[in-house]
Amino acid sequence: MSEASAQHTILVVEDDGAVRNLVTTALEMHGYHLDVAVTGEAAVLAAASHHPDLIMLDLGLPDIDGVDVIEKVRGWSAVPIIVISARAEDADKIRALDAGADDYLTKPFSVDELLARVRASLRRSQLAGGGAADESVFENGPLRIDYAAGCAYLGGEQLGLTPTEYKLLALLARNAGKVLTHTFITREIWGTSWDSDIASLRVFMRTLRKKIEADPAHPQLIQTHVGVGYRMQRL
Ligand code: CA
């Protein structure tokens, strides 16, 4: 239990009583303040009036779609949103990430996984909100990116990246900690998201990893989310 967690309020939006109890009990035990909503409309209202530090949002709600909740909240707030989804809702999970969710948990999940995701999302939002608004140099473990110069370095050595590899690396770095979907990445880089773009993305990711990962078969910097996308981990 840390002092930081005691000051954070988390809005839990879940209509399933068993999952809601698991989530709220785990978070409460770790010192978070809680706010609970069981419908999408109530969630939007609670987000607007109570300004939580993070929202845990189930996608299958009894009234409005969870993705609609994200779109509404994103209209005025950058609060981190972690989506809770069932394995059968893969397409919804991707829609939720594209609508502005930061991360997801797939049911069933462990309490450790839940707490790790919450901590990572809160840290990410604090980094994003705490000064350095237009960060011109990005640092993460051995990786350093000088955005103004358009150069990336690993352990002090300049990387020989192709323009596409650099764009891909910079995009993931600017969103470090957040899962980016294949669709989002290919739209940002090529402006389209055809199957062929997603196939190209895999090829560029492979060549990029060979240049930035100590062991490309077990990547540390960029995580693969099978069927969903990629995330740059904060080291
Ligand atoms: Ca549900």
Short mmCIF file of C-alpha atoms in Angstrom, two decimals, residues 13-142:
data_model
loop_
_atom_site.label_atom_id
_atom_site.label_comp_id
_atom_site.label_asym_id
_atom_site.label_seq_id
_atom_site.Cartn_x
_atom_site.Cartn_y
_atom_site.Cartn_z
CA VAL A 13 -18.12 0.39 -14.10
CA GLU A 14 -19.35 -3.20 -14.10
CA ASP A 15 -22.84 -4.69 -14.03
CA ASP A 16 -21.65 -8.20 -13.12
CA GLY A 17 -21.75 -8.35 -9.30
CA ALA A 18 -19.07 -11.03 -8.94
CA VAL A 19 -16.50 -9.23 -11.12
CA ARG A 20 -17.40 -5.89 -9.50
CA ASN A 21 -16.79 -7.34 -6.02
CA LEU A 22 -13.46 -8.82 -7.05
CA VAL A 23 -12.29 -5.52 -8.57
CA THR A 24 -13.55 -3.24 -5.79
CA THR A 25 -12.26 -5.48 -2.99
CA ALA A 26 -8.80 -5.70 -4.55
CA LEU A 27 -8.57 -1.95 -5.16
CA GLU A 28 -9.91 -1.04 -1.72
CA MET A 29 -7.40 -3.34 -0.03
CA HIS A 30 -4.66 -1.42 -1.83
CA GLY A 31 -5.83 1.96 -0.61
CA TYR A 32 -7.67 3.32 -3.64
CA HIS A 33 -10.84 5.36 -3.20
CA LEU A 34 -13.72 3.91 -5.16
CA ASP A 35 -16.70 5.10 -7.07
CA VAL A 36 -19.02 2.50 -8.60
CA ALA A 37 -21.47 2.59 -11.52
CA VAL A 38 -23.48 -0.32 -12.93
CA THR A 39 -24.75 1.30 -16.14
CA GLY A 40 -23.10 3.31 -18.92
CA GLU A 41 -25.25 6.39 -18.32
CA ALA A 42 -24.37 6.38 -14.62
CA ALA A 43 -20.70 5.97 -15.56
CA VAL A 44 -20.72 9.05 -17.81
CA LEU A 45 -22.44 11.05 -15.09
CA ALA A 46 -20.00 9.87 -12.39
CA ALA A 47 -17.01 10.61 -14.63
CA ALA A 48 -18.28 14.13 -15.27
CA SER A 49 -19.19 14.99 -11.70
CA HIS A 50 -16.54 13.17 -9.64
CA HIS A 51 -13.46 13.45 -11.89
CA PRO A 52 -11.95 10.03 -11.09
CA ASP A 53 -8.21 9.45 -11.63
CA LEU A 54 -8.90 6.27 -13.57
CA ILE A 55 -11.90 4.38 -14.97
CA MET A 56 -12.21 0.58 -15.08
CA LEU A 57 -14.91 -0.04 -17.65
CA ASP A 58 -16.73 -3.24 -18.51
CA LEU A 59 -17.71 -3.20 -22.20
CA GLY A 60 -20.90 -5.27 -21.89
CA LEU A 61 -23.23 -2.93 -20.03
CA PRO A 62 -27.03 -3.18 -19.75
CA ASP A 63 -27.83 0.21 -21.33
CA ILE A 64 -25.38 1.99 -23.62
CA ASP A 65 -22.36 0.39 -25.27
CA GLY A 66 -19.06 0.63 -23.35
CA VAL A 67 -17.43 2.15 -26.46
CA ASP A 68 -20.04 4.97 -26.38
CA VAL A 69 -19.06 5.63 -22.77
CA ILE A 70 -15.42 6.02 -23.86
CA GLU A 71 -16.34 8.37 -26.72
CA LYS A 72 -18.45 10.55 -24.41
CA VAL A 73 -15.82 10.73 -21.67
CA ARG A 74 -13.06 11.43 -24.22
CA GLY A 75 -15.09 14.47 -25.31
CA TRP A 76 -13.83 16.32 -22.25
CA SER A 77 -11.36 14.13 -20.37
CA ALA A 78 -8.03 12.35 -20.85
CA VAL A 79 -8.57 10.20 -17.73
CA PRO A 80 -6.98 6.75 -18.17
CA ILE A 81 -9.55 4.11 -19.10
CA ILE A 82 -8.92 0.39 -18.67
CA VAL A 83 -11.47 -1.76 -20.41
CA ILE A 84 -12.64 -5.06 -18.97
CA SER A 85 -13.75 -7.47 -21.66
CA ALA A 86 -14.70 -11.09 -22.13
CA ARG A 87 -12.55 -13.16 -24.45
CA ALA A 88 -15.39 -13.33 -26.98
CA GLU A 89 -15.40 -9.52 -27.27
CA ASP A 90 -12.09 -9.16 -29.14
CA ALA A 91 -13.51 -6.86 -31.81
CA ASP A 92 -15.07 -4.66 -29.11
CA LYS A 93 -11.76 -4.48 -27.30
CA ILE A 94 -10.12 -3.14 -30.46
CA ARG A 95 -12.96 -0.63 -31.00
CA ALA A 96 -12.53 0.47 -27.39
CA LEU A 97 -8.78 1.04 -27.82
CA ASP A 98 -9.39 2.95 -31.04
CA ALA A 99 -12.00 5.08 -29.24
CA GLY A 100 -9.37 6.12 -26.69
CA ALA A 101 -9.13 3.41 -24.03
CA ASP A 102 -5.58 3.03 -22.68
CA ASP A 103 -5.48 -0.63 -21.85
CA TYR A 104 -7.58 -3.73 -21.36
CA LEU A 105 -8.01 -6.71 -19.08
CA THR A 106 -9.50 -9.91 -20.43
CA LYS A 107 -11.74 -11.96 -18.13
CA PRO A 108 -10.77 -13.96 -16.19
CA PHE A 109 -7.87 -11.88 -14.85
CA SER A 110 -5.83 -12.09 -11.66
CA VAL A 111 -5.77 -9.45 -8.95
CA ASP A 112 -2.02 -8.98 -9.55
CA GLU A 113 -2.65 -8.29 -13.22
CA LEU A 114 -5.41 -5.82 -12.33
CA LEU A 115 -3.21 -3.92 -9.87
CA ALA A 116 -0.25 -3.85 -12.27
CA ARG A 117 -2.39 -2.36 -15.05
CA VAL A 118 -3.88 0.23 -12.69
CA ARG A 119 -0.44 1.31 -11.46
CA ALA A 120 0.93 1.50 -15.02
CA SER A 121 -1.99 3.59 -16.27
CA LEU A 122 -1.85 6.00 -13.32
CA ARG A 123 1.92 6.40 -13.77
CA ARG A 124 1.44 7.07 -17.47
CA SER A 125 -1.20 9.74 -16.86
CA GLN A 126 0.98 11.40 -14.22
CA LEU A 127 3.93 11.49 -16.63
CA ALA A 128 1.69 12.92 -19.36
CA GLY A 129 0.18 15.54 -17.06
CA GLY A 130 3.22 16.50 -15.01
CA GLY A 131 5.09 19.23 -16.89
CA ALA A 132 7.29 18.64 -19.97
CA ALA A 133 4.24 19.33 -22.14
CA ASP A 134 6.08 19.23 -25.44
CA GLU A 135 8.77 16.77 -24.60
CA SER A 136 11.45 16.97 -27.27
CA VAL A 137 13.59 14.12 -25.95
CA PHE A 138 12.16 10.78 -24.91
CA GLU A 139 14.06 8.40 -22.65
CA ASN A 140 13.10 4.88 -21.68
CA GLY A 141 15.78 2.50 -20.37
CA PRO A 142 18.58 2.35 -22.98
#
